[in-house]
Amino acid sequence: MMPKVVRFSCSQSPFQVTVTGCNDLTCDCTELSFLLREVGKTGELAPDGLNVKIRVDAETWQEVAAPPRDPVSAQMVRELLDDYPASEKERLQYLAREKRRIAHRLRDYRFPEHVFEEGGLIAFREILSDELVGDVDASLFAYQWEHGGDLYLLDDFYCPNPACRCQEVHVTFLRCRDSGTGQPLHSEDCFDASMTLDGEWRIDHCYSCTEVEAKALLRAWRKHEPNHPANFSWRYQKVKEIARRGPQRRLRLVKDHELPFEPALPLPWQLTDTSFDEKSEDEPVDSPVAGTVRVGRNEPCPCGSGKKYKKCCGRPSQPQ
């Protein structure tokens, strides 16, 4: 692991090292940006200290468009690239390759036919990778968030029907705990929530927490990620764009009274009693009905279809 503060042979002061990459999922560049900032005697960043910016191609590990520098800064750049820890360098190169793979996939991916036939929702990470079986790959989730000593992963789901104008994002909060034994992360569904593209949230279902706890977690996360509406809106539009690349078919949207079945759960637009209102977050919550069984989203659906609950009765399917 690269230390956050390093020393160079050409300077008496230590420097804080920050590395960032391109956040545009559709960009296939493998460029990294390093920022070296001088640290003062107190351990804080020196207000008038030396700052050195470096652009590096992760694959070749060569600087990109190096600007003119003084001898001290030039020496620091050489030492950083030559002495960078091998394991950390390999990790950054792997992440850069993954980013390029995702960009190509977002550009060329098409939904399989069964996605339109089955209806329901699709996880955005299903678009990013086919390899979802096995260990939890936190990098594929929409957000990773550490809170209260636990790691939370946010799994975002969308309607892939190109004719649907639901304007909603469905999000599952998963709580992950590290057993400390070196084994893969253990995750459990915490609660489901929905967001309209206008940024309005509601709690849909709670699994391993109460609704009051879910509201508190959602409120804390929204404060931590204030720009999430724009990100989810972009992902919603990307799903619709990918859907339009598929078979040239449009699923007709029926009205409520035309539904050929009685939905097992309320449809999203009927969930008015669980709307998330921060002003009423402390109001008492109705107790669950006696005998109600909570089914995990990834457990087999109790209807016997053989599908996961989240792919079957756990979500209202789009009419065929």
Short mmCIF file of C-alpha atoms in Angstrom, two decimals:
data_model
loop_
_atom_site.label_atom_id
_atom_site.label_comp_id
_atom_site.label_asym_id
_atom_site.label_seq_id
_atom_site.Cartn_x
_atom_site.Cartn_y
_atom_site.Cartn_z
CA MET A 1 0.00 0.00 0.00
CA MET A 2 1.31 3.42 -0.94
CA PRO A 3 1.76 5.58 2.18
CA LYS A 4 -0.22 8.81 2.24
CA VAL A 5 2.88 10.81 3.22
CA VAL A 6 6.28 10.16 1.61
CA ARG A 7 9.75 11.69 1.60
CA PHE A 8 12.00 12.39 -1.35
CA SER A 9 15.79 12.54 -1.42
CA CYS A 10 15.74 16.03 -2.89
CA SER A 11 13.57 17.65 -0.18
CA GLN A 12 13.68 17.92 3.58
CA SER A 13 9.88 18.17 3.83
CA PRO A 14 7.48 15.23 3.52
CA PHE A 15 4.74 15.28 0.90
CA GLN A 16 1.16 14.08 0.95
CA VAL A 17 0.31 11.87 -2.05
CA THR A 18 -3.19 11.87 -3.55
CA VAL A 19 -4.09 9.82 -6.62
CA THR A 20 -7.33 10.08 -8.58
CA GLY A 21 -8.64 8.67 -11.84
CA CYS A 22 -11.20 9.70 -14.42
CA ASN A 23 -14.73 9.28 -13.04
CA ASP A 24 -16.47 9.19 -16.43
CA LEU A 25 -17.63 5.59 -16.91
CA THR A 26 -17.97 6.11 -20.66
CA CYS A 27 -14.37 7.33 -21.06
CA ASP A 28 -11.87 4.57 -21.89
CA CYS A 29 -8.77 6.52 -20.86
CA THR A 30 -6.37 4.93 -18.37
CA GLU A 31 -4.98 8.19 -17.05
CA LEU A 32 -4.23 8.83 -13.37
CA SER A 33 -3.60 12.14 -11.65
CA PHE A 34 -1.10 12.40 -8.79
CA LEU A 35 -0.90 15.42 -6.52
CA LEU A 36 2.08 15.91 -4.21
CA ARG A 37 1.55 18.55 -1.52
CA GLU A 38 4.19 19.67 0.93
CA VAL A 39 3.51 18.97 4.60
CA GLY A 40 4.67 21.41 7.27
CA LYS A 41 6.32 20.74 10.63
CA THR A 42 2.95 20.56 12.38
CA GLY A 43 1.81 17.72 10.15
CA GLU A 44 -0.65 19.93 8.30
CA LEU A 45 -0.39 20.95 4.65
CA ALA A 46 1.99 23.88 4.27
CA PRO A 47 -0.07 26.91 3.09
CA ASP A 48 2.67 28.14 0.77
CA GLY A 49 4.31 24.76 0.24
CA LEU A 50 5.33 23.11 -2.99
CA ASN A 51 2.60 21.35 -5.00
CA VAL A 52 3.45 19.03 -7.88
CA LYS A 53 0.81 17.67 -10.28
CA ILE A 54 1.55 14.58 -12.36
CA ARG A 55 -0.50 12.93 -15.12
CA VAL A 56 0.38 9.27 -15.68
CA ASP A 57 -0.84 6.64 -18.11
CA ALA A 58 -1.53 3.69 -15.80
CA GLU A 59 -0.76 1.05 -18.43
CA THR A 60 2.63 2.37 -19.53
CA TRP A 61 3.39 4.04 -16.19
CA GLN A 62 4.78 7.01 -18.08
CA GLU A 63 4.02 10.67 -17.46
CA VAL A 64 1.62 12.29 -19.92
CA ALA A 65 2.39 15.77 -21.29
CA ALA A 66 5.02 16.61 -18.67
CA PRO A 67 5.22 20.39 -18.12
CA PRO A 68 8.49 22.29 -17.56
CA ARG A 69 9.63 21.82 -13.95
CA ASP A 70 12.37 22.98 -11.63
CA PRO A 71 15.07 20.39 -10.81
CA VAL A 72 13.60 19.52 -7.38
CA SER A 73 10.10 18.84 -8.74
CA ALA A 74 11.49 16.84 -11.67
CA GLN A 75 13.49 14.66 -9.27
CA MET A 76 10.41 14.05 -7.12
CA VAL A 77 8.44 12.88 -10.14
CA ARG A 78 11.19 10.44 -11.15
CA GLU A 79 11.42 9.00 -7.64
CA LEU A 80 7.65 8.64 -7.32
CA LEU A 81 7.30 6.67 -10.57
CA ASP A 82 10.46 4.58 -10.07
CA ASP A 83 9.87 3.68 -6.42
CA TYR A 84 6.08 3.31 -6.40
CA PRO A 85 5.15 0.07 -4.52
CA ALA A 86 4.72 -2.75 -7.02
CA SER A 87 1.51 -4.12 -5.48
CA GLU A 88 -0.15 -0.71 -5.45
CA LYS A 89 0.99 -0.05 -9.00
CA GLU A 90 -0.55 -3.34 -10.14
CA ARG A 91 -3.80 -2.46 -8.37
CA LEU A 92 -4.03 0.92 -10.11
CA GLN A 93 -3.26 -0.67 -13.46
CA TYR A 94 -5.97 -3.29 -12.89
CA LEU A 95 -8.53 -0.60 -12.01
CA ALA A 96 -7.58 1.36 -15.12
CA ARG A 97 -8.07 -1.71 -17.32
CA GLU A 98 -11.43 -2.39 -15.66
CA LYS A 99 -12.50 1.18 -16.30
CA ARG A 100 -11.68 0.82 -19.98
CA ARG A 101 -13.54 -2.50 -20.15
CA ILE A 102 -16.62 -0.91 -18.57
CA ALA A 103 -16.49 2.01 -21.02
CA HIS A 104 -16.44 -0.39 -23.97
CA ARG A 105 -19.24 -2.46 -22.45
CA LEU A 106 -21.46 0.58 -21.88
CA ARG A 107 -20.88 1.55 -25.50
CA ASP A 108 -21.63 -1.86 -27.04
CA TYR A 109 -23.78 -3.80 -24.54
CA ARG A 110 -27.25 -5.05 -25.45
CA PHE A 111 -29.78 -6.62 -23.12
CA PRO A 112 -30.45 -10.33 -23.68
CA GLU A 113 -33.89 -11.12 -25.05
CA HIS A 114 -35.03 -12.67 -21.75
CA VAL A 115 -34.70 -9.30 -20.00
CA PHE A 116 -37.62 -7.97 -22.06
CA GLU A 117 -39.57 -11.22 -21.87
CA GLU A 118 -39.36 -11.54 -18.07
CA GLY A 119 -40.00 -7.90 -17.28
CA GLY A 120 -39.02 -6.72 -13.82
CA LEU A 121 -35.93 -4.70 -12.96
CA ILE A 122 -32.28 -5.04 -13.84
CA ALA A 123 -29.31 -4.16 -11.63
CA PHE A 124 -26.91 -1.68 -13.18
CA ARG A 125 -24.01 -3.93 -12.19
CA GLU A 126 -25.49 -6.61 -14.46
CA ILE A 127 -24.69 -4.23 -17.29
CA LEU A 128 -21.14 -3.69 -16.03
CA SER A 129 -20.24 -7.37 -15.66
CA ASP A 130 -21.55 -10.85 -16.42
CA GLU A 131 -19.62 -12.33 -13.49
CA LEU A 132 -21.95 -11.66 -10.56
CA VAL A 133 -21.87 -15.14 -9.01
CA GLY A 134 -19.54 -15.71 -6.07
CA ASP A 135 -17.79 -13.20 -3.85
CA VAL A 136 -19.17 -9.71 -3.40
CA ASP A 137 -17.36 -7.36 -5.79
CA ALA A 138 -17.89 -4.02 -4.10
CA SER A 139 -16.49 -2.11 -7.09
CA LEU A 140 -19.56 -2.97 -9.21
CA PHE A 141 -22.07 -1.35 -6.87
CA ALA A 142 -23.31 2.21 -7.32
CA TYR A 143 -21.85 3.38 -4.01
CA GLN A 144 -19.69 2.12 -1.16
CA TRP A 145 -20.27 3.86 2.16
CA GLU A 146 -18.70 3.30 5.58
CA HIS A 147 -20.97 4.18 8.47
CA GLY A 148 -21.10 3.13 12.10
CA GLY A 149 -18.29 0.62 11.65
CA ASP A 150 -20.03 -1.18 8.78
CA LEU A 151 -19.62 -1.05 5.03
CA TYR A 152 -22.79 -0.42 3.04
CA LEU A 153 -23.16 -1.19 -0.65
CA LEU A 154 -25.91 0.40 -2.72
CA ASP A 155 -27.30 -1.80 -5.48
CA ASP A 156 -29.34 0.19 -8.00
CA PHE A 157 -32.10 -1.31 -10.18
CA TYR A 158 -33.92 0.08 -13.22
CA CYS A 159 -36.81 -0.77 -15.50
CA PRO A 160 -35.26 -1.79 -18.86
CA ASN A 161 -38.50 -1.37 -20.83
CA PRO A 162 -37.70 1.42 -23.31
CA ALA A 163 -41.40 2.38 -23.50
CA CYS A 164 -41.73 2.80 -19.73
CA ARG A 165 -41.59 6.32 -18.28
CA CYS A 166 -41.50 5.31 -14.63
CA GLN A 167 -38.78 7.89 -13.83
CA GLU A 168 -37.71 5.85 -10.78
CA VAL A 169 -34.57 4.25 -9.41
CA HIS A 170 -34.84 1.34 -6.98
CA VAL A 171 -31.97 0.99 -4.50
CA THR A 172 -31.10 -1.79 -2.07
CA PHE A 173 -28.87 -0.98 0.88
CA LEU A 174 -26.70 -3.97 1.79
CA ARG A 175 -24.76 -4.10 5.05
CA CYS A 176 -21.38 -5.86 4.83
CA ARG A 177 -19.40 -7.09 7.75
CA ASP A 178 -15.79 -8.28 7.76
CA SER A 179 -15.44 -11.46 9.79
CA GLY A 180 -11.77 -10.72 10.39
CA THR A 181 -10.81 -14.18 9.14
CA GLY A 182 -9.76 -13.10 5.66
CA GLN A 183 -12.91 -14.60 4.17
CA PRO A 184 -15.03 -12.67 1.62
CA LEU A 185 -17.37 -10.00 2.91
CA HIS A 186 -20.69 -11.23 4.24
CA SER A 187 -23.59 -9.08 3.06
CA GLU A 188 -27.23 -8.88 4.06
CA ASP A 189 -30.09 -6.90 2.59
CA CYS A 190 -30.87 -4.02 4.92
CA PHE A 191 -33.72 -2.20 3.19
CA ASP A 192 -35.09 -1.14 -0.20
CA ALA A 193 -35.79 2.44 -1.16
CA SER A 194 -36.90 4.24 -4.32
CA MET A 195 -35.96 7.62 -5.74
CA THR A 196 -37.75 9.58 -8.41
CA LEU A 197 -35.63 11.48 -10.90
CA ASP A 198 -36.77 14.61 -9.07
CA GLY A 199 -34.79 13.43 -6.04
CA GLU A 200 -37.74 12.33 -3.86
CA TRP A 201 -37.08 9.22 -1.75
CA ARG A 202 -39.31 6.67 -0.05
CA ILE A 203 -38.68 3.51 1.96
CA ASP A 204 -40.21 0.46 0.25
CA HIS A 205 -39.24 -2.64 2.25
CA CYS A 206 -37.18 -3.29 5.38
CA TYR A 207 -35.37 -6.57 5.93
CA SER A 208 -32.74 -6.48 8.70
CA CYS A 209 -33.66 -3.09 10.15
CA THR A 210 -36.71 -1.12 11.21
CA GLU A 211 -38.21 1.63 9.10
CA VAL A 212 -36.97 4.23 11.59
CA GLU A 213 -33.42 2.86 11.26
CA ALA A 214 -33.75 2.78 7.48
CA LYS A 215 -34.82 6.42 7.39
CA ALA A 216 -31.87 7.40 9.60
CA LEU A 217 -29.42 5.50 7.37
CA LEU A 218 -30.90 6.98 4.21
CA ARG A 219 -30.77 10.48 5.64
CA ALA A 220 -27.11 10.06 6.67
CA TRP A 221 -26.15 8.65 3.27
CA ARG A 222 -27.92 11.43 1.37
CA LYS A 223 -25.95 13.95 3.40
CA HIS A 224 -22.72 12.07 2.62
CA GLU A 225 -23.49 11.87 -1.14
CA PRO A 226 -25.29 15.11 -2.04
CA ASN A 227 -24.73 14.64 -5.79
CA HIS A 228 -26.40 11.22 -5.97
CA PRO A 229 -29.55 12.38 -7.87
CA ALA A 230 -27.47 13.39 -10.90
CA ASN A 231 -25.56 10.10 -10.85
CA PHE A 232 -28.70 7.96 -10.59
CA SER A 233 -30.41 10.01 -13.30
CA TRP A 234 -27.45 9.41 -15.62
CA ARG A 235 -27.58 5.68 -14.95
CA TYR A 236 -31.36 5.65 -15.56
CA GLN A 237 -30.89 7.31 -18.95
CA LYS A 238 -28.06 4.91 -19.80
CA VAL A 239 -30.31 1.89 -19.12
CA LYS A 240 -32.96 3.32 -21.45
CA GLU A 241 -30.31 4.01 -24.08
CA ILE A 242 -29.05 0.42 -23.90
CA ALA A 243 -32.62 -0.89 -24.07
CA ARG A 244 -33.20 0.96 -27.35
CA ARG A 245 -30.22 -0.88 -28.88
CA GLY A 246 -31.95 -4.23 -28.41
CA PRO A 247 -34.74 -5.88 -30.37
CA GLN A 248 -36.94 -3.30 -32.02
CA ARG A 249 -39.93 -3.96 -29.84
CA ARG A 250 -41.91 -1.72 -27.58
CA LEU A 251 -43.86 -3.14 -24.68
CA ARG A 252 -47.28 -1.48 -24.39
CA LEU A 253 -47.91 -0.01 -20.97
CA VAL A 254 -51.35 -0.88 -19.64
CA LYS A 255 -53.42 1.06 -17.16
CA ASP A 256 -54.07 -0.16 -13.63
CA HIS A 257 -57.57 -1.51 -14.40
CA GLU A 258 -56.17 -3.49 -17.36
CA LEU A 259 -53.70 -5.51 -15.32
CA PRO A 260 -54.30 -9.23 -15.96
CA PHE A 261 -53.35 -10.13 -12.39
CA GLU A 262 -53.62 -8.90 -8.85
CA PRO A 263 -50.09 -7.83 -7.87
CA ALA A 264 -48.67 -9.60 -4.81
CA LEU A 265 -47.23 -6.29 -3.63
CA PRO A 266 -48.42 -2.71 -4.17
CA LEU A 267 -47.17 -1.19 -7.39
CA PRO A 268 -44.54 1.55 -6.89
CA TRP A 269 -46.97 4.38 -7.59
CA GLN A 270 -49.39 2.96 -4.98
CA LEU A 271 -46.91 3.08 -2.09
CA THR A 272 -48.15 6.33 -0.64
CA ASP A 273 -48.08 5.25 2.99
CA THR A 274 -44.30 4.71 3.08
CA SER A 275 -43.17 7.97 1.54
CA PHE A 276 -39.99 9.24 3.13
CA ASP A 277 -40.70 12.56 4.80
CA GLU A 278 -37.81 13.88 6.84
CA LYS A 279 -40.23 16.07 8.84
CA SER A 280 -42.05 12.98 10.09
CA GLU A 281 -39.03 10.76 10.67
CA ASP A 282 -39.70 10.53 14.41
CA GLU A 283 -43.36 9.60 14.06
CA PRO A 284 -44.23 6.12 15.34
CA VAL A 285 -44.09 3.33 12.78
CA ASP A 286 -46.82 0.71 12.55
CA SER A 287 -45.75 -2.71 13.80
CA PRO A 288 -45.48 -5.49 11.21
CA VAL A 289 -48.59 -7.63 10.79
CA ALA A 290 -48.36 -10.80 12.85
CA GLY A 291 -47.35 -13.79 10.78
CA THR A 292 -45.76 -11.77 7.99
CA VAL A 293 -42.66 -13.50 6.64
CA ARG A 294 -39.76 -11.36 5.45
CA VAL A 295 -38.12 -12.90 2.40
CA GLY A 296 -34.58 -11.86 1.47
CA ARG A 297 -34.23 -10.37 -2.00
CA ASN A 298 -31.71 -13.02 -3.03
CA GLU A 299 -33.63 -15.97 -1.56
CA PRO A 300 -35.80 -18.27 -3.71
CA CYS A 301 -39.24 -16.80 -4.32
CA PRO A 302 -41.88 -18.53 -2.13
CA CYS A 303 -44.22 -18.79 -5.12
CA GLY A 304 -42.13 -21.71 -6.38
CA SER A 305 -41.03 -20.17 -9.66
CA GLY A 306 -37.39 -21.01 -9.02
CA LYS A 307 -36.34 -17.37 -9.43
CA LYS A 308 -34.90 -15.09 -6.81
CA TYR A 309 -37.53 -13.14 -4.86
CA LYS A 310 -36.25 -9.79 -6.24
CA LYS A 311 -36.71 -11.09 -9.81
CA CYS A 312 -40.18 -12.46 -9.20
CA CYS A 313 -42.85 -11.50 -6.63
CA GLY A 314 -40.49 -9.08 -4.91
CA ARG A 315 -40.96 -6.62 -7.75
CA PRO A 316 -44.04 -5.96 -9.87
CA SER A 317 -43.33 -7.33 -13.33
CA GLN A 318 -44.02 -5.30 -16.47
CA PRO A 319 -47.09 -6.70 -18.27
CA GLN A 320 -46.27 -8.55 -21.44
#
